[in-house]
Short mmCIF file of C-alpha atoms and ligand atoms in Angstrom, two decimals:
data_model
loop_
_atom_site.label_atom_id
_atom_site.label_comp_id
_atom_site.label_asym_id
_atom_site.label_seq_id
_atom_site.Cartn_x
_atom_site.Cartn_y
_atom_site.Cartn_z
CA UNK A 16 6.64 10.00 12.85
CA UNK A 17 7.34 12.97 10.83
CA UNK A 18 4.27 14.73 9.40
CA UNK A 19 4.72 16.23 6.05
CA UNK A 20 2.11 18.83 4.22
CA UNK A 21 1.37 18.58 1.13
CA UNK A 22 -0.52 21.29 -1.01
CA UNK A 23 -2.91 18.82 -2.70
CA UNK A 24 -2.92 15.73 -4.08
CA UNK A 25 -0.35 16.37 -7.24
CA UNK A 26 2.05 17.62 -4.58
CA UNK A 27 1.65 14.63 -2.43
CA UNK A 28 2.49 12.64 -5.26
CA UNK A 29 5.34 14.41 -6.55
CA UNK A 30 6.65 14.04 -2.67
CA UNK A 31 6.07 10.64 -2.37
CA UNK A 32 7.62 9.77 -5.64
CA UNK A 33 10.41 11.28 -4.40
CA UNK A 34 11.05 9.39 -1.74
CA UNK A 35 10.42 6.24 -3.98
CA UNK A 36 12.90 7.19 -6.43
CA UNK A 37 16.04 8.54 -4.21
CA UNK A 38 15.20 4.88 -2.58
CA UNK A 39 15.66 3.30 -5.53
CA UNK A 40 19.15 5.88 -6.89
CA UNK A 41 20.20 4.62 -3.32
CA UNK A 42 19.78 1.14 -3.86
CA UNK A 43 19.32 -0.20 -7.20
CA UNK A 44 18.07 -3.09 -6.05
CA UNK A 45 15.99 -2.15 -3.35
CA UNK A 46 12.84 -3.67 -2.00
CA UNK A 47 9.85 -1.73 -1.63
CA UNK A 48 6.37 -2.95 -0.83
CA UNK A 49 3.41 -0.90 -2.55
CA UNK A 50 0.02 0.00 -2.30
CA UNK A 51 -2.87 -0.03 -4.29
CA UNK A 52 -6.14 2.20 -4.18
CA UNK A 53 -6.53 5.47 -5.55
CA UNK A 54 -4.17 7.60 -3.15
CA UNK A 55 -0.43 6.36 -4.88
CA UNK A 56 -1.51 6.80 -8.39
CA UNK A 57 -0.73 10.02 -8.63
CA UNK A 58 2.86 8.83 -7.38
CA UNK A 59 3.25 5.67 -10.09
CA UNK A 60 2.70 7.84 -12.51
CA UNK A 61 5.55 10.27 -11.35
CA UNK A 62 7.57 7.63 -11.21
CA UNK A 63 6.71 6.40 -14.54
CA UNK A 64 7.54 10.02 -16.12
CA UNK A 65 10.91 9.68 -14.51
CA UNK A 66 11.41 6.58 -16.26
CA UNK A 67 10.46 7.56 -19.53
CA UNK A 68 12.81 10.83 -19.16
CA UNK A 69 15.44 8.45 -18.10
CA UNK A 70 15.85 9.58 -14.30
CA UNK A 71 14.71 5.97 -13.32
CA UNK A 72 15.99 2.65 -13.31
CA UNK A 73 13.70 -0.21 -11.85
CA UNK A 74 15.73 -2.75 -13.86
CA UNK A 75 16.91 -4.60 -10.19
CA UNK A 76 14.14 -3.29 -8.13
CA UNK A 77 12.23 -5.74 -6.01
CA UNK A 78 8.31 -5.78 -4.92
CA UNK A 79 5.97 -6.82 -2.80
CA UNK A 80 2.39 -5.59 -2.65
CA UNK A 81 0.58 -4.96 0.63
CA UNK A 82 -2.65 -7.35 -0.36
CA UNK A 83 -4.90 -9.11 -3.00
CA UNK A 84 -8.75 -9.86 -2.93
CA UNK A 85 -8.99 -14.20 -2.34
CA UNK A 86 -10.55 -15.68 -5.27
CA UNK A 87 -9.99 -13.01 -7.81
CA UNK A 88 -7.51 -14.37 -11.16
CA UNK A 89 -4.38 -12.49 -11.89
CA UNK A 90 -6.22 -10.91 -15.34
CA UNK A 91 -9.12 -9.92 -12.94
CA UNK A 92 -9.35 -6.24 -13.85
CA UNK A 93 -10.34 -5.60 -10.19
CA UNK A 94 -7.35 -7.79 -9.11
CA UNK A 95 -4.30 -6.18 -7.38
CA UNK A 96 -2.21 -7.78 -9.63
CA UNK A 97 -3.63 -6.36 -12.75
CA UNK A 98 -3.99 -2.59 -10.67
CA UNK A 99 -0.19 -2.74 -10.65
CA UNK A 100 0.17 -3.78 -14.23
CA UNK A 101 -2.09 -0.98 -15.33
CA UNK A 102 -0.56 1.69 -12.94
CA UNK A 103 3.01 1.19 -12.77
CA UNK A 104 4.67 -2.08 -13.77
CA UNK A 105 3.50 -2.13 -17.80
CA UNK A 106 5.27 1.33 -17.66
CA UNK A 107 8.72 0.60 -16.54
CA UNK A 108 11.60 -1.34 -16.86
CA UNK A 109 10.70 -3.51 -13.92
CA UNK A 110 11.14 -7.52 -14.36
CA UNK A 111 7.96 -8.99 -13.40
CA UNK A 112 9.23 -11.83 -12.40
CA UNK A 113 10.75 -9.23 -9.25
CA UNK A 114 7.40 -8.02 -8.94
CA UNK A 115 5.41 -9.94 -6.08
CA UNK A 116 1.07 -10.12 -5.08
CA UNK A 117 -0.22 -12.12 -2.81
CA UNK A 118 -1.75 -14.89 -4.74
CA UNK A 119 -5.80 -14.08 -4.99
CA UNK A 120 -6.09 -16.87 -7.00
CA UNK A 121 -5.42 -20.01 -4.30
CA UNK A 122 -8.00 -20.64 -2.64
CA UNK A 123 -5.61 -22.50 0.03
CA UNK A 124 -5.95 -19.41 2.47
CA UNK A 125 -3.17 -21.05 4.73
CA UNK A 126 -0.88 -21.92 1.93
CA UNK A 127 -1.13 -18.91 -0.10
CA UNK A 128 0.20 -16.68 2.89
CA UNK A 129 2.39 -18.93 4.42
CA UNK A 130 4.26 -18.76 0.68
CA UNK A 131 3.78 -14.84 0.59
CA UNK A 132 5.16 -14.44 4.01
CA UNK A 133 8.35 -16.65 3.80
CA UNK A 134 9.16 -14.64 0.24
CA UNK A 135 8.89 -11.47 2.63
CA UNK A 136 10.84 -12.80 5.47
CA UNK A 137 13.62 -14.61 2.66
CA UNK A 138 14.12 -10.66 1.11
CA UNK A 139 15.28 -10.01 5.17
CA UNK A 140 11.66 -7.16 4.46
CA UNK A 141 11.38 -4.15 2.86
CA UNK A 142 13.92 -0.87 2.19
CA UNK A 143 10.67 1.14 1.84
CA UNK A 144 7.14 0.25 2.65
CA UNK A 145 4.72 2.47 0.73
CA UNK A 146 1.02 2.81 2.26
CA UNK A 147 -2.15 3.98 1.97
CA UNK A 148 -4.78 4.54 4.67
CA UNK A 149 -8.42 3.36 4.75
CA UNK A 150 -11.08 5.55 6.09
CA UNK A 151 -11.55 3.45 9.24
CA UNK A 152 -7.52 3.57 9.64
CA UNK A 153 -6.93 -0.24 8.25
CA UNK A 154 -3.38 -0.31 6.63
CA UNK A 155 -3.13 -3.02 3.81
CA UNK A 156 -6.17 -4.95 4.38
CA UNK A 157 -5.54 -5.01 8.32
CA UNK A 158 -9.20 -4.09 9.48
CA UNK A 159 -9.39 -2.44 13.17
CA UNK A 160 -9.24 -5.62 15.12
CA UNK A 161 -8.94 -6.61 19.25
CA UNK A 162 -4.76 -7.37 18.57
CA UNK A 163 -2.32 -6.64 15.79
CA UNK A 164 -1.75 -9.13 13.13
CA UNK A 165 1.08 -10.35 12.83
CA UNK A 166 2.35 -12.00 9.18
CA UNK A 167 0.63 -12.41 6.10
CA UNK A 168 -2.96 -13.73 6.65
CA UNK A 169 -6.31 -13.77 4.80
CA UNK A 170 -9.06 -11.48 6.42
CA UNK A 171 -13.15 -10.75 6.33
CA UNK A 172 -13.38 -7.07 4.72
CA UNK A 173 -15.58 -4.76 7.00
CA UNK A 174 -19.11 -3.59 5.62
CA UNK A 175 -17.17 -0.11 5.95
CA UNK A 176 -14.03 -0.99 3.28
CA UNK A 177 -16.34 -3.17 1.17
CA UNK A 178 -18.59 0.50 0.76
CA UNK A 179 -15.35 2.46 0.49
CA UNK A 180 -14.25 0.17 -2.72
CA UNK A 181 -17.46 -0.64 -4.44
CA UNK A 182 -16.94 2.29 -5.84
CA UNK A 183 -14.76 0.76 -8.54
CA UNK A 184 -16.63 -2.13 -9.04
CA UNK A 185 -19.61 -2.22 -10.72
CA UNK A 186 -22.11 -3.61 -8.08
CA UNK A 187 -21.21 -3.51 -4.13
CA UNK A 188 -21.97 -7.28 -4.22
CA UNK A 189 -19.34 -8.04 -6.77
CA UNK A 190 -16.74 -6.50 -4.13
CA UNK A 191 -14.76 -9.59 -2.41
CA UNK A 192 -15.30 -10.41 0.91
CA UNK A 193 -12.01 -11.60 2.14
CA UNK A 194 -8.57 -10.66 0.90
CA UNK A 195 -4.83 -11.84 1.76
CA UNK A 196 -2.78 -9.58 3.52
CA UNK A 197 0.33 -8.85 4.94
CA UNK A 198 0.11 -8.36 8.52
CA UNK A 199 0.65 -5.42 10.71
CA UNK A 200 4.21 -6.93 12.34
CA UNK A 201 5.67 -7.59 8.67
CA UNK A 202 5.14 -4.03 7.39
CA UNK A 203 6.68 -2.54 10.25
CA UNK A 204 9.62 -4.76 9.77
CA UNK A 205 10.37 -2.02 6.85
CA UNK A 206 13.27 0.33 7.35
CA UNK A 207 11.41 3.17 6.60
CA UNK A 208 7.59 3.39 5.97
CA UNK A 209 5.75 6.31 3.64
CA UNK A 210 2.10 7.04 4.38
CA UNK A 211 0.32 8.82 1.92
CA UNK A 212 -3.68 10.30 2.39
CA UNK A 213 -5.53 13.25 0.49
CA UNK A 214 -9.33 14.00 0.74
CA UNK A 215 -11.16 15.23 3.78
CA UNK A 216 -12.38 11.28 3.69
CA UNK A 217 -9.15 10.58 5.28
CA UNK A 218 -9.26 13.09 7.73
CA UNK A 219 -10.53 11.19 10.83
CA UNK A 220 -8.18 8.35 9.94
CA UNK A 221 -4.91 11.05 9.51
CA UNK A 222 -5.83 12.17 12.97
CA UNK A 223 -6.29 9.30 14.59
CA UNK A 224 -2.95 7.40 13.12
CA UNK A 225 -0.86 10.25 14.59
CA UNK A 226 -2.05 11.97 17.30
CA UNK A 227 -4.67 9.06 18.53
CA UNK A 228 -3.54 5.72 20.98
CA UNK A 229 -1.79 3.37 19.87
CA UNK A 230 -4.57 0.59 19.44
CA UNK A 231 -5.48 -2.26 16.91
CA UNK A 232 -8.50 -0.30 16.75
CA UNK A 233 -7.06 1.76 14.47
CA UNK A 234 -3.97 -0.28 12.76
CA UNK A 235 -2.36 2.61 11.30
CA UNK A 236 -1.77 3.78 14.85
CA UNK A 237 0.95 1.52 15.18
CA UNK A 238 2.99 3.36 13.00
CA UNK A 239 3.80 5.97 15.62
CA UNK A 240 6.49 3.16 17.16
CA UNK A 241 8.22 3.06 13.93
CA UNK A 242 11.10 4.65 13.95
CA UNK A 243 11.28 6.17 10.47
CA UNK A 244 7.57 7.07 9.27
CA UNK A 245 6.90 9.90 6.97
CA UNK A 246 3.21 10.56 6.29
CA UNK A 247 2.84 13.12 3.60
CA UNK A 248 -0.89 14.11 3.65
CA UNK A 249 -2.61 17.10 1.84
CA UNK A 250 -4.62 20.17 3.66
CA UNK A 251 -7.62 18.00 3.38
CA UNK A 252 -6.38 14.95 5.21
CA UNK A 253 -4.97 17.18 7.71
CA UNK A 254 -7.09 19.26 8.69
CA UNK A 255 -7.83 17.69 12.08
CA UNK A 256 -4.29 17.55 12.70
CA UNK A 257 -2.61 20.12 15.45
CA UNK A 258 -0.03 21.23 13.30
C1 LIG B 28 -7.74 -0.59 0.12
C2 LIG B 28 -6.30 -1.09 0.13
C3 LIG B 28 -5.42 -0.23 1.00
C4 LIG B 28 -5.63 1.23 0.67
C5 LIG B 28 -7.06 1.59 0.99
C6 LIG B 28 -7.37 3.05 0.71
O1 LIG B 28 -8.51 -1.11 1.13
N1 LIG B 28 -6.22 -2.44 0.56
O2 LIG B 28 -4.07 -0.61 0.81
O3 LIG B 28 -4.76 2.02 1.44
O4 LIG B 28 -7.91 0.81 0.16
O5 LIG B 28 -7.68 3.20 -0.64
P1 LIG B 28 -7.75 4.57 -1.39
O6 LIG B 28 -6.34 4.97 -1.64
O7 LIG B 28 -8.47 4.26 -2.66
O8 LIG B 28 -8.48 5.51 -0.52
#
C-alpha cells in the first residue's frame, strides 16, 4: 500500500485525477470502477477540465460504479446513477451505454446482482478501481461485517452510514435502507486500486485501513493485501497515521 499526502482536498483531487487520466492515455479503453460520495468530486471535475481543454478522451472508456441504493429510479436525484450523470458523465465524451450502475431500480435483489456481477466478471474486472472510504471503514457499500463479501450483493446500511448520508437527503428517513453492491473480492480483483479520503471525519477510518488488522471489521483493511494500492489522503485524514 503506498500512502500518498496530499495538501488538502484540491490537491487530492488533482492527484487522483491524475492517476485516472494517465490510466485512461494508457489504455483508451480502459475499465475503471468509480465512486460516488463527496470525496471524488473534486477529481470528476479535474477530469472534466481536462476534457474540455482537450487532454482527455473517454470516447472508449468503460465503467462500473461501486453501488446503488435498491429501490431508488435511475432519474432519482439521490440515485447513483443520476450522481454520475451530474458529476462526471453529462460532462464528457463518455458513451453511456459504456457507463455501468448497479440497477437500484429491480427490486429482484438476487437478479439484479447476479446481472451486475457477471458484466464485471465478462470485462475480465477493472484496470483501475477508484474508492472512497466511509467513516466506519466500509468500502462501496461493504459495511464492517463477521467475513468479507465476496461478489456483487445487496446489503442493510448501518444506522452509522445511513447518519453519514442523510446529510444529502432531505430527511434521515428518506435515506435507503439497503443498497446493491459490489463485493469486497470483486474490487480487489482490480489491477490497481486508488483510495481517496480528506476531512478529519476520515481519520479513524485512514488509520485503521493501513496501519490496523486486516479484518472484515473494517473492509477497507483488506486493501493492505493488494498489491498495487495508492491511498492519497489529505493532512486531515492522516493525521493518525505514523508517517
Ligand atoms: C457512501 C458510498 C461510498 C463512499 C462513502 C463515503 O457510503 N457508498 O462509496 O466512499 O459513502 O462518502 P463520502 O465521500 O461522501 O464521505
Amino acid at each position: 500500500m503506498k500512502i500518498r499526502r496530499a495538501k488538502d482536498y484540491a490537491d487530492m483531487s488533482r492527484k487522483a485525477a491524475n492517476i485516472i487520466s494517465a490510466q485512461i492515455i494508457l489504455k483508451p479503453c480502459a475499465r475503471i470502477g468509480l465512486a460516488t460520495g463527496s470525496t471524488p468530486i473534486g477529481a470528476y471535475q479535474q477530469l472534466i477540465d481536462w476534457y474540455r481543454k482537450d487532454d482527455l478522451d473517454f470516447a472508449e472508456v468503460v465503467t462500473y460504479n461501486l453501488d446503488e441504493y435498491r429501490g431508488l429510479a435511475h432519474d432519482d436525484p439521490q440515485s447513483y446513477h443520476y450522481f454520475m450523470r451530474k458529476n462526471l458523465f453529462d460532462h464528457v465524451n463518455i458513451d453511456l451505454a459504456n457507463t455501468h450502475v448497479p440497477d437500484g431500480s429491480n427490486l429482484d435483489a438476487e437478479a439484479a446482482c447476479a446481472e451486475y456481477d457477471a458484466m464485471v466478471k465478462a470485462e475480465g474486472y477493472m484496470d483501475l478501481q477508484l474508492l472512497g472510504i466511509g467513516n466506519n471503514g466500509h468500502i462501496g457499500f461493504n459495511e464492517p461485517d463477521e467475513v468479507f463479501s465476496k461478489g456483487t450483493h445487496c446489503v442493510d446500511l448501518t444506522e452509522s452510514t445511513i447518519q453519514a448520508n442523510s446529510r444529502l437527503f432531505d430527511r434521515p428517513e428518506d435515506v435507503p435502507r439497503q443498497a446493491y453492491t459490489m463485493g469486497v473480492q470483486t474490487i480487489m480483483h482490480a489491477r490497481s486500486i486508488l483510495v481517496i479520503a480528506n476531512g478529519d471525519a476520515k481519520a479513524q477510518a485512514v488509520y485503521d485501513m493501513c496501519f490496523g488488522p486486516v479484518t472484515p471489521r473494517v473492509p477497507a483493511s483488506i486493501l493492505q493485501l493488494h498489491t498495487n494500492c495508492t491511498v492519497i489522503a489529505d493532512e486531515a485524514a492522516l493525521a493518525l497515521c505514523p508517517l
